[in-house]
Structures are given as C-alpha cells and as structure tokens.
Amino acid sequence: MRALVMTAPGGAENSEVQEIGTSHPGPGQVSIDVAWAGLNFVDVMTRRGDAAYASGWPYRPGKEVAGTVRELGEGVTGLAVGDRVAAAPVGGGLAEVVVAEAVLTVPVPDGLALGAAAAAPLGLATAVLLLTDAGRLTTGDTVLVHSAGGGIGSAIAQLVPLLGGGGTLIGTVGRPEKAASAAGQGYDHVFARDAELADAIRTATGGRGVDLVLDPLGTAALELDLDVTAPGGRIVLFGNAGGGAVDDLPPLGRLMAGNLSVTGFSHRFLAATAPERLARAIRTALDLQANSGLSIPLTELPGLEAVPAAHDAMQEGRATGKYVVRVTG
Ligand SMILES: NC(=O)c1ccc[n+]([C@@H]2O[C@H](COP(=O)([O-])OP(=O)(O)OC[C@H]3O[C@@H](n4cnc5c(N)ncnc54)[C@H](OP(=O)(O)O)[C@@H]3O)[C@@H](O)[C@H]2O)c1
C-alpha cells in the first residue's frame, strides 16, 4: 500500500510517498481502507522535530481518517467489514490502509460524505471537547480564540452557536490577511496579534473581559489571556504552535485574585486515558455535520503527494481553514 513517510525531522524534503506492507489489526482493533484523511498541525510539529511527538524515524503521520472497515481484530463487536467509519488512529492515517482502535472507530451517518467526515476524529472532536468538557461553555459566554483562521479555529466559530453559546466571539490571527477568513466563519471581531490586543479585546467586550479563552500558543499569549479574562473565566491551553520552551504557569495568587482557572487539553492523551470520552465527541461532531449544518471550509487535496506542500503552508502560518486529502477512490 502507499503511505506518506517522514524519513527524518525537517520539512517537505523529508516527506515522501512510499510503497510499504499492509498492517493487520490486533485484538480490539480494526483496519480501515482510507478514503480521506485529515491534516493536522500535530503532524507539522512532529515533522519539524518538536520533542515527544515522533515515536521514532521514519515516522508515518496521520491521526484522522474516514473510509470503510477492511478487517476486524479479535474481540471487536458492533462494527462490520464494509462499514463506513471515521477513526482516530495513533498515527499512520495518511496511507491507503490504517489500523485503529475499535473504541475510536465510529460509524459515519448515512448521507455524510467521507471527505467531510475525515475532519471529525481529531479536528472537530477537539473543538467540541475544548468548548464542552474543557471550556464548560455556557449561554452568552464571550469566547476568545487564538489562531482563529485555521482548522480548529474555524470549527470553534461554527460550534459555539450549535452548542448553545451565542455570546461575542473574538479571534486572533498571526497574519492580517487571515482575518477575513476567520470573520467568514462567524467571529464577531478578528484581530491580528501585532495590534494593541488587550485594549482591542477589552473594547470589544464593553470592558467586561472574556469568559473563555481557547489558546494553542503555548504560554506566548498567556499574560494577555490573564489580562483580558473576566472574573470566573476559564483559560484552556491546548497546544504549543511555536514549539520551544514554555513558561511556568501563573502563581496561585494571580489565579485566586482573578477567580480564574487554567486548564490543559490533549486529544492524544485523552485517546490513551479516556477513549470513550473522545469517541463520544467524535460521534457528536459527525452528528452535527450530518444533521445540524456544521460545515467548515475544506481544502481538498487530490492525493498523498500534495500533503507535504500543505504541511509547509500550515508550518509557515499561511494556511486557512481545514485540509483533507483524498487517499483512495
Ligand atoms: N491539544 C490538542 O489535542 C490539539 C488538537 C488539535 C489541534 N491542536 C492545536 O490547535 C492549533 C490549531 O491546529 P490546526 O490543526 O487547526 O492547525 P492550523 O490552525 O490550521 O495551523 C496552525 C496555526 O498555528 C498558528 N501558529 C502560531 N504560531 C506559529 C508558529 N510559530 N509556527 C507556525 N504556526 C503558528 C498559525 O496561525 P496564526 O498565525 O493565525 O496563529 C497556524 O496557521 C495548533 O496549534 C494545534 O497544535 C491541539
């Protein structure tokens, strides 16, 4: 089968499509004929060599797929060969066949295209969990999202009203030219991060501050987050887009003075420690796509060969919206 392989840390020069052997599922697993796969920033962080992402080199990227069940491992119930499914494999999803845990393999509702479903297992499920489990969104909350123009940022903008939010939605982007794309997804205000951000955000909230911050920028924006969060607000840290070292978290006194909470979120560790919670979020995301109009802008790549250049665009902060790649069919 054909698979994207990252041969060593670096950039597109170290990513190539190779012919490799097909894996078979072990107990509790399924193999999937991949029709479409989603691209995610975690594959970019792995490719550039960020600590603790690749299990070794060569590395096979790809953590979300949609396709059909090819083979069932021992003990798997509730799925059948040929079922249309979306899944969150540990890796190797940018390939014609992938093995995934059955618990993280979810049926795709009738009528939902597999290209759209490929955005659910990692990207949309993360956005659902950021707003619900981690962020505890309530009606009327003002929400601030950093990197609002990307895949996760677009999903959050669409999910806030679908999950019962409805308050002011503020996004930040690294480049001014990404502001229009973020605004098109539903952000009420979008600011480039080189602006006088704290004042702009306070003005946008009528001076009250924000109730929920969703921040994938390591600790680079944490001081700002603490500054603009209203009493009782929640700050969810869910990435380290810039790579490199992160600062210590704020001292207890600062959190107590602001009545603030700071929460971490990780799809990868939730998949390992509480997979049923992640599976529930994948089901929610697929259901919202099939029945409630959730539809983020997808850039559809024609084949695995196009993935390294798309990873370049993501790595350089040029990408907007979500990328999915047609793998077979
Ligand atoms: N914790 C989790 O489980 C989890 C799951 C999924 C995604 N994430 C995180 O969520 C973020 C969005 O993910 P995505 O897949 O939707 O990707 P994406 O938003 O399409 O692309 C990543 C974005 O990160 C921003 N960025 C900030 N500093 C950067 C830097 N130094 N180098 C490159 N990019 C930088 C860029 O947007 P701006 O310049 O506009 O900020 C870039 O477009 C990523 O940081 C990712 O790691 C975390």
Tab-separated table of C-alpha atoms and ligand atoms in Angstrom:
chain	number	residue	atom	x	y	z
A	1	MET	CA	0.000	0.000	0.000
A	2	ARG	CA	1.011	3.641	-0.418
A	3	ALA	CA	1.753	5.746	2.651
A	4	LEU	CA	3.237	9.139	3.438
A	5	VAL	CA	6.513	8.632	5.292
A	6	MET	CA	8.550	11.277	7.138
A	7	THR	CA	12.103	9.966	6.896
A	8	ALA	CA	13.761	12.394	9.333
A	9	PRO	CA	12.925	15.626	11.194
A	10	GLY	CA	12.806	18.651	8.887
A	11	GLY	CA	10.453	19.838	6.170
A	12	ALA	CA	8.879	18.697	2.908
A	13	GLU	CA	12.276	17.456	1.682
A	14	ASN	CA	11.997	14.630	4.230
A	15	SER	CA	8.404	13.592	3.393
A	16	GLU	CA	7.703	11.103	0.595
A	17	VAL	CA	5.045	8.636	-0.535
A	18	GLN	CA	6.390	5.076	-0.217
A	19	GLU	CA	5.095	1.582	-1.012
A	20	ILE	CA	5.021	-0.338	2.288
A	21	GLY	CA	3.468	-3.511	3.740
A	22	THR	CA	-0.145	-3.507	4.909
A	23	SER	CA	-0.741	-3.921	8.662
A	24	HIS	CA	-3.396	-6.164	10.166
A	25	PRO	CA	-5.466	-5.355	13.260
A	26	GLY	CA	-4.625	-6.821	16.656
A	27	PRO	CA	-7.165	-7.590	19.399
A	28	GLY	CA	-9.625	-4.735	19.846
A	29	GLN	CA	-8.526	-3.056	16.629
A	30	VAL	CA	-9.815	-2.686	13.070
A	31	SER	CA	-8.059	-1.931	9.813
A	32	ILE	CA	-9.613	0.671	7.536
A	33	ASP	CA	-9.399	1.310	3.792
A	34	VAL	CA	-8.789	5.047	3.969
A	35	ALA	CA	-10.853	7.128	1.541
A	36	TRP	CA	-9.992	10.546	3.015
A	37	ALA	CA	-7.622	11.696	5.745
A	38	GLY	CA	-7.422	14.977	7.664
A	39	LEU	CA	-4.271	17.076	8.002
A	40	ASN	CA	-3.452	18.443	11.436
A	41	PHE	CA	-0.876	20.748	12.951
A	42	VAL	CA	0.348	17.911	15.169
A	43	ASP	CA	1.840	16.278	12.035
A	44	VAL	CA	3.685	19.532	11.335
A	45	MET	CA	5.008	19.674	14.910
A	46	THR	CA	6.161	16.071	14.552
A	47	ARG	CA	7.807	16.762	11.185
A	48	ARG	CA	9.751	19.764	12.477
A	49	GLY	CA	11.075	17.595	15.326
A	50	ASP	CA	9.241	19.043	18.347
A	51	ALA	CA	10.078	16.987	21.449
A	52	ALA	CA	7.959	13.931	22.319
A	53	TYR	CA	5.864	13.736	19.127
A	54	ALA	CA	7.527	11.105	16.874
A	55	SER	CA	7.949	7.635	18.355
A	56	GLY	CA	10.983	7.238	16.031
A	57	TRP	CA	12.121	7.792	12.434
A	58	PRO	CA	10.971	7.031	9.807
A	59	TYR	CA	7.588	8.240	11.094
A	60	ARG	CA	4.173	7.705	9.481
A	61	PRO	CA	1.866	10.708	10.118
A	62	GLY	CA	-1.930	10.937	10.017
A	63	LYS	CA	-4.269	10.905	13.021
A	64	GLU	CA	-7.748	11.161	11.499
A	65	VAL	CA	-9.354	9.197	8.668
A	66	ALA	CA	-12.648	8.240	7.085
A	67	GLY	CA	-13.164	5.134	4.975
A	68	THR	CA	-14.533	1.601	5.218
A	69	VAL	CA	-13.726	-1.206	7.641
A	70	ARG	CA	-11.367	-3.674	5.945
A	71	GLU	CA	-10.674	-6.243	8.672
A	72	LEU	CA	-11.819	-6.824	12.273
A	73	GLY	CA	-9.383	-7.756	15.040
A	74	GLU	CA	-10.151	-10.342	17.694
A	75	GLY	CA	-12.975	-9.406	20.050
A	76	VAL	CA	-14.320	-6.452	18.075
A	77	THR	CA	-18.108	-6.155	18.167
A	78	GLY	CA	-20.502	-3.537	16.837
A	79	LEU	CA	-18.583	-2.977	13.584
A	80	ALA	CA	-18.611	-4.994	10.361
A	81	VAL	CA	-16.376	-5.232	7.306
A	82	GLY	CA	-17.511	-2.613	4.787
A	83	ASP	CA	-18.992	-0.198	7.371
A	84	ARG	CA	-18.388	3.494	6.631
A	85	VAL	CA	-16.389	4.805	9.582
A	86	ALA	CA	-14.319	7.697	10.876
A	87	ALA	CA	-11.412	6.925	13.204
A	88	ALA	CA	-8.597	8.463	15.226
A	89	PRO	CA	-5.551	6.190	14.770
A	90	VAL	CA	-2.406	6.793	16.827
A	91	GLY	CA	-0.602	7.538	13.542
A	92	GLY	CA	-0.189	6.257	10.008
A	93	GLY	CA	-3.518	7.613	8.761
A	94	LEU	CA	-2.011	9.305	5.701
A	95	ALA	CA	-1.967	5.917	3.961
A	96	GLU	CA	-4.223	3.610	1.973
A	97	VAL	CA	-4.788	1.327	4.984
A	98	VAL	CA	-4.551	2.178	8.672
A	99	VAL	CA	-5.070	0.260	11.902
A	100	ALA	CA	-7.125	1.987	14.619
A	101	GLU	CA	-8.560	1.053	17.989
A	102	ALA	CA	-12.173	-0.084	17.579
A	103	VAL	CA	-13.215	2.148	20.501
A	104	LEU	CA	-12.047	5.175	18.477
A	105	THR	CA	-13.718	3.987	15.250
A	106	VAL	CA	-17.182	5.492	14.826
A	107	PRO	CA	-19.852	4.867	12.158
A	108	VAL	CA	-20.363	7.745	9.697
A	109	PRO	CA	-24.041	8.761	9.428
A	110	ASP	CA	-25.761	7.999	6.120
A	111	GLY	CA	-25.564	10.903	3.720
A	112	LEU	CA	-22.420	12.467	5.208
A	113	ALA	CA	-19.557	12.480	2.673
A	114	LEU	CA	-16.389	10.703	3.800
A	115	GLY	CA	-14.339	13.801	2.852
A	116	ALA	CA	-16.248	15.839	5.424
A	117	ALA	CA	-16.214	13.007	7.977
A	118	ALA	CA	-12.396	12.919	7.795
A	119	ALA	CA	-12.304	16.253	9.651
A	120	ALA	CA	-14.178	14.875	12.678
A	121	PRO	CA	-11.956	12.413	14.607
A	122	LEU	CA	-9.236	14.896	15.569
A	123	GLY	CA	-10.118	18.423	14.447
A	124	LEU	CA	-13.854	18.678	15.077
A	125	ALA	CA	-13.785	16.371	18.097
A	126	THR	CA	-11.075	18.552	19.651
A	127	ALA	CA	-13.147	21.683	19.019
A	128	VAL	CA	-16.198	20.018	20.627
A	129	LEU	CA	-14.190	18.972	23.687
A	130	LEU	CA	-12.490	22.376	24.041
A	131	LEU	CA	-15.877	24.054	24.265
A	132	THR	CA	-17.647	21.418	26.383
A	133	ASP	CA	-15.507	19.265	28.709
A	134	ALA	CA	-12.525	21.617	28.971
A	135	GLY	CA	-14.116	25.041	28.446
A	136	ARG	CA	-17.563	24.497	30.019
A	137	LEU	CA	-19.219	26.895	27.577
A	138	THR	CA	-22.438	28.415	28.862
A	139	THR	CA	-25.035	30.546	27.115
A	140	GLY	CA	-23.867	34.086	26.444
A	141	ASP	CA	-20.171	33.456	27.188
A	142	THR	CA	-17.744	35.743	25.381
A	143	VAL	CA	-15.108	33.473	23.795
A	144	LEU	CA	-11.567	34.402	22.688
A	145	VAL	CA	-9.801	32.011	20.270
A	146	HIS	CA	-6.157	32.321	19.173
A	147	SER	CA	-5.196	31.050	15.652
A	148	ALA	CA	-8.823	31.615	14.656
A	149	GLY	CA	-8.241	31.209	10.900
A	150	GLY	CA	-7.104	27.548	10.931
A	151	GLY	CA	-8.918	24.234	11.087
A	152	ILE	CA	-9.642	24.264	14.814
A	153	GLY	CA	-10.370	27.992	14.810
A	154	SER	CA	-12.948	27.630	12.020
A	155	ALA	CA	-14.606	24.701	13.769
A	156	ILE	CA	-14.897	26.557	17.069
A	157	ALA	CA	-16.611	29.532	15.405
A	158	GLN	CA	-19.255	27.289	13.916
A	159	LEU	CA	-19.672	25.154	17.015
A	160	VAL	CA	-20.244	27.957	19.540
A	161	PRO	CA	-23.826	28.693	18.372
A	162	LEU	CA	-24.556	24.996	17.728
A	163	LEU	CA	-23.523	24.121	21.304
A	164	GLY	CA	-25.695	26.834	22.831
A	165	GLY	CA	-23.169	29.668	23.156
A	166	GLY	CA	-24.176	32.822	21.368
A	167	GLY	CA	-22.071	35.462	23.116
A	168	THR	CA	-19.435	37.627	21.434
A	169	LEU	CA	-16.808	35.605	19.572
A	170	ILE	CA	-13.326	37.122	19.253
A	171	GLY	CA	-10.480	35.629	17.220
A	172	THR	CA	-6.808	36.433	16.812
A	173	VAL	CA	-4.678	35.573	13.777
A	174	GLY	CA	-0.933	35.720	13.164
A	175	ARG	CA	-1.242	37.475	9.790
A	176	PRO	CA	-3.722	40.275	8.961
A	177	GLU	CA	-4.610	38.584	5.646
A	178	LYS	CA	-6.165	35.662	7.578
A	179	ALA	CA	-8.675	37.921	9.345
A	180	ALA	CA	-11.276	37.805	6.555
A	181	SER	CA	-11.291	34.019	6.501
A	182	ALA	CA	-11.822	33.864	10.277
A	183	ALA	CA	-14.563	36.514	10.159
A	184	GLY	CA	-16.300	34.496	7.428
A	185	GLN	CA	-16.622	31.591	9.852
A	186	GLY	CA	-18.559	33.678	12.367
A	187	TYR	CA	-16.088	35.636	14.517
A	188	ASP	CA	-17.595	38.987	15.552
A	189	HIS	CA	-14.133	40.554	15.911
A	190	VAL	CA	-10.810	39.363	14.490
A	191	PHE	CA	-7.517	40.991	15.474
A	192	ALA	CA	-4.018	40.403	14.160
A	193	ARG	CA	-1.724	39.627	17.066
A	194	ASP	CA	0.545	42.579	16.307
A	195	ALA	CA	-2.190	45.054	17.277
A	196	GLU	CA	-2.758	46.610	20.697
A	197	LEU	CA	-4.520	43.411	21.531
A	198	ALA	CA	-5.516	43.751	25.166
A	199	ASP	CA	-7.175	47.146	24.628
A	200	ALA	CA	-8.901	45.942	21.458
A	201	ILE	CA	-10.284	42.876	23.231
A	202	ARG	CA	-11.468	44.858	26.251
A	203	THR	CA	-13.206	47.347	23.969
A	204	ALA	CA	-14.866	44.505	22.037
A	205	THR	CA	-16.293	43.162	25.307
A	206	GLY	CA	-17.511	46.543	26.513
A	207	GLY	CA	-14.789	46.483	29.152
A	208	ARG	CA	-16.078	43.303	30.826
A	209	GLY	CA	-13.443	40.852	29.573
A	210	VAL	CA	-13.872	37.365	28.118
A	211	ASP	CA	-15.359	34.310	29.820
A	212	LEU	CA	-13.478	31.597	27.932
A	213	VAL	CA	-10.084	31.665	26.202
A	214	LEU	CA	-9.000	28.824	23.891
A	215	ASP	CA	-5.255	29.159	23.369
A	216	PRO	CA	-2.927	26.860	21.329
A	217	LEU	CA	0.088	29.207	21.537
A	218	GLY	CA	1.973	27.590	24.418
A	219	THR	CA	2.445	30.330	27.016
A	220	ALA	CA	3.270	33.070	24.475
A	221	ALA	CA	-0.139	34.754	24.926
A	222	LEU	CA	-0.847	33.657	28.499
A	223	GLU	CA	-0.109	37.059	30.037
A	224	LEU	CA	-2.601	38.609	27.618
A	225	ASP	CA	-5.142	35.871	28.390
A	226	LEU	CA	-4.884	36.532	32.122
A	227	ASP	CA	-5.246	40.261	31.487
A	228	VAL	CA	-8.427	40.072	29.439
A	229	THR	CA	-10.268	37.240	31.196
A	230	ALA	CA	-13.285	38.284	33.286
A	231	PRO	CA	-13.658	37.133	36.924
A	232	GLY	CA	-14.673	33.470	36.952
A	233	GLY	CA	-13.277	32.964	33.445
A	234	ARG	CA	-11.581	29.848	32.075
A	235	ILE	CA	-8.380	29.672	30.025
A	236	VAL	CA	-7.807	26.409	28.124
A	237	LEU	CA	-4.244	25.798	26.901
A	238	PHE	CA	-4.199	23.191	24.139
A	239	GLY	CA	-1.003	23.499	22.111
A	240	ASN	CA	2.403	25.000	21.620
A	241	ALA	CA	2.267	26.111	17.987
A	242	GLY	CA	5.592	27.906	18.102
A	243	GLY	CA	7.403	24.909	19.618
A	244	GLY	CA	10.226	25.527	22.082
A	245	ALA	CA	10.205	26.055	25.829
A	246	VAL	CA	7.129	27.235	27.688
A	247	ASP	CA	6.997	29.466	30.773
A	248	ASP	CA	5.773	28.408	34.201
A	249	LEU	CA	2.048	28.689	34.810
A	250	PRO	CA	0.832	31.728	36.791
A	251	PRO	CA	1.208	31.701	40.576
A	252	LEU	CA	-1.740	30.682	42.707
A	253	GLY	CA	-2.197	34.231	43.982
A	254	ARG	CA	-2.763	35.523	40.476
A	255	LEU	CA	-5.390	32.868	39.759
A	256	MET	CA	-7.140	33.472	43.084
A	257	ALA	CA	-7.135	37.246	42.598
A	258	GLY	CA	-8.788	36.881	39.227
A	259	ASN	CA	-11.020	33.932	40.173
A	260	LEU	CA	-9.550	32.282	37.083
A	261	SER	CA	-8.987	28.687	36.081
A	262	VAL	CA	-6.315	27.434	33.682
A	263	THR	CA	-6.967	24.030	32.089
A	264	GLY	CA	-4.929	21.817	29.767
A	265	PHE	CA	-6.391	19.752	26.931
A	266	SER	CA	-4.775	16.992	24.873
A	267	HIS	CA	-6.543	14.837	22.261
A	268	ARG	CA	-3.588	12.445	22.259
A	269	PHE	CA	-3.656	11.804	25.996
A	270	LEU	CA	-7.458	11.651	26.124
A	271	ALA	CA	-7.303	8.959	23.415
A	272	ALA	CA	-4.944	6.974	25.631
A	273	THR	CA	-6.598	7.545	29.003
A	274	ALA	CA	-10.336	8.031	28.336
A	275	PRO	CA	-11.010	6.889	24.753
A	276	GLU	CA	-14.755	6.555	25.290
A	277	ARG	CA	-14.967	10.307	26.035
A	278	LEU	CA	-13.142	11.048	22.803
A	279	ALA	CA	-15.353	8.621	20.874
A	280	ARG	CA	-18.423	10.427	22.232
A	281	ALA	CA	-17.055	13.723	20.918
A	282	ILE	CA	-16.368	12.171	17.504
A	283	ARG	CA	-19.984	10.933	17.398
A	284	THR	CA	-21.217	14.420	18.383
A	285	ALA	CA	-19.114	16.039	15.655
A	286	LEU	CA	-20.350	13.621	12.972
A	287	ASP	CA	-23.938	14.083	14.118
A	288	LEU	CA	-23.612	17.893	13.974
A	289	GLN	CA	-22.164	17.607	10.460
A	290	ALA	CA	-24.932	15.261	9.298
A	291	ASN	CA	-27.900	16.900	10.988
A	292	SER	CA	-27.146	20.440	12.190
A	293	GLY	CA	-25.308	22.129	9.351
A	294	LEU	CA	-21.777	22.048	10.806
A	295	SER	CA	-19.630	22.565	7.712
A	296	ILE	CA	-16.140	24.019	7.988
A	297	PRO	CA	-14.313	25.175	4.845
A	298	LEU	CA	-12.378	22.219	3.451
A	299	THR	CA	-9.440	22.395	1.071
A	300	GLU	CA	-9.498	19.001	-0.674
A	301	LEU	CA	-6.072	17.746	-1.773
A	302	PRO	CA	-6.119	15.293	-4.719
A	303	GLY	CA	-3.625	12.747	-3.334
A	304	LEU	CA	-0.937	11.976	-0.756
A	305	GLU	CA	1.749	13.625	-2.942
A	306	ALA	CA	0.107	17.018	-2.267
A	307	VAL	CA	0.376	16.707	1.525
A	308	PRO	CA	3.990	17.904	2.137
A	309	ALA	CA	3.303	21.271	0.458
A	310	ALA	CA	0.114	21.681	2.508
A	311	HIS	CA	2.109	20.889	5.660
A	312	ASP	CA	4.519	23.656	4.536
A	313	ALA	CA	1.620	26.138	4.336
A	314	MET	CA	0.473	25.144	7.831
A	315	GLN	CA	4.015	25.299	9.228
A	316	GLU	CA	4.553	28.778	7.796
A	317	GLY	CA	1.188	30.041	9.112
A	318	ARG	CA	-0.131	30.614	5.542
A	319	ALA	CA	-2.963	28.064	5.703
A	320	THR	CA	-6.603	28.915	6.355
A	321	GLY	CA	-9.430	26.504	7.104
A	322	LYS	CA	-9.028	22.728	7.136
A	323	TYR	CA	-7.165	20.433	4.718
A	324	VAL	CA	-8.303	16.897	3.878
A	325	VAL	CA	-6.691	14.588	1.318
A	326	ARG	CA	-8.332	12.026	-0.978
A	327	VAL	CA	-6.365	8.820	-0.430
A	328	THR	CA	-8.290	6.221	-2.464
A	329	GLY	CA	-11.439	6.139	-4.535
B	1	LIG	N1	-4.272	19.737	22.318
B	1	LIG	C1	-4.793	19.061	21.319
B	1	LIG	O1	-5.194	17.912	21.490
B	1	LIG	C2	-4.883	19.696	19.965
B	1	LIG	C3	-5.644	19.078	18.980
B	1	LIG	C4	-5.723	19.709	17.723
B	1	LIG	C5	-5.051	20.899	17.494
B	1	LIG	N2	-4.306	21.447	18.493
B	1	LIG	C6	-3.591	22.710	18.261
B	1	LIG	O2	-4.514	23.631	17.723
B	1	LIG	C7	-3.864	24.506	16.829
B	1	LIG	C8	-4.618	24.536	15.522
B	1	LIG	O3	-4.493	23.262	14.911
B	1	LIG	P1	-4.929	23.022	13.400
B	1	LIG	O4	-4.629	21.605	13.097
B	1	LIG	O5	-6.289	23.553	13.199
B	1	LIG	O6	-3.855	23.899	12.617
B	1	LIG	P2	-3.998	25.311	11.890
B	1	LIG	O7	-4.706	26.271	12.785
B	1	LIG	O8	-4.561	25.076	10.564
B	1	LIG	O9	-2.469	25.742	11.786
B	1	LIG	C9	-1.702	26.097	12.904
B	1	LIG	C10	-1.660	27.621	13.148
B	1	LIG	O10	-0.857	27.874	14.285
B	1	LIG	C11	-0.515	29.253	14.250
B	1	LIG	N3	0.833	29.476	14.714
B	1	LIG	C12	1.157	30.222	15.766
B	1	LIG	N4	2.449	30.264	15.959
B	1	LIG	C13	3.021	29.545	14.991
B	1	LIG	C14	4.352	29.229	14.668
B	1	LIG	N5	5.390	29.678	15.380
B	1	LIG	N6	4.575	28.460	13.614
B	1	LIG	C15	3.542	28.006	12.873
B	1	LIG	N7	2.236	28.266	13.144
B	1	LIG	C16	1.983	29.040	14.192
B	1	LIG	C17	-0.732	29.716	12.806
B	1	LIG	O11	-1.909	30.522	12.789
B	1	LIG	P3	-1.883	32.006	13.333
B	1	LIG	O12	-0.572	32.572	12.859
B	1	LIG	O13	-3.060	32.655	12.726
B	1	LIG	O14	-1.956	31.912	14.807
B	1	LIG	C18	-1.018	28.421	12.066
B	1	LIG	O15	-1.829	28.635	10.959
B	1	LIG	C19	-2.416	24.003	16.684
B	1	LIG	O16	-1.575	24.766	17.499
B	1	LIG	C20	-2.508	22.580	17.196
B	1	LIG	O17	-1.314	22.092	17.735
B	1	LIG	C21	-4.209	20.878	19.711
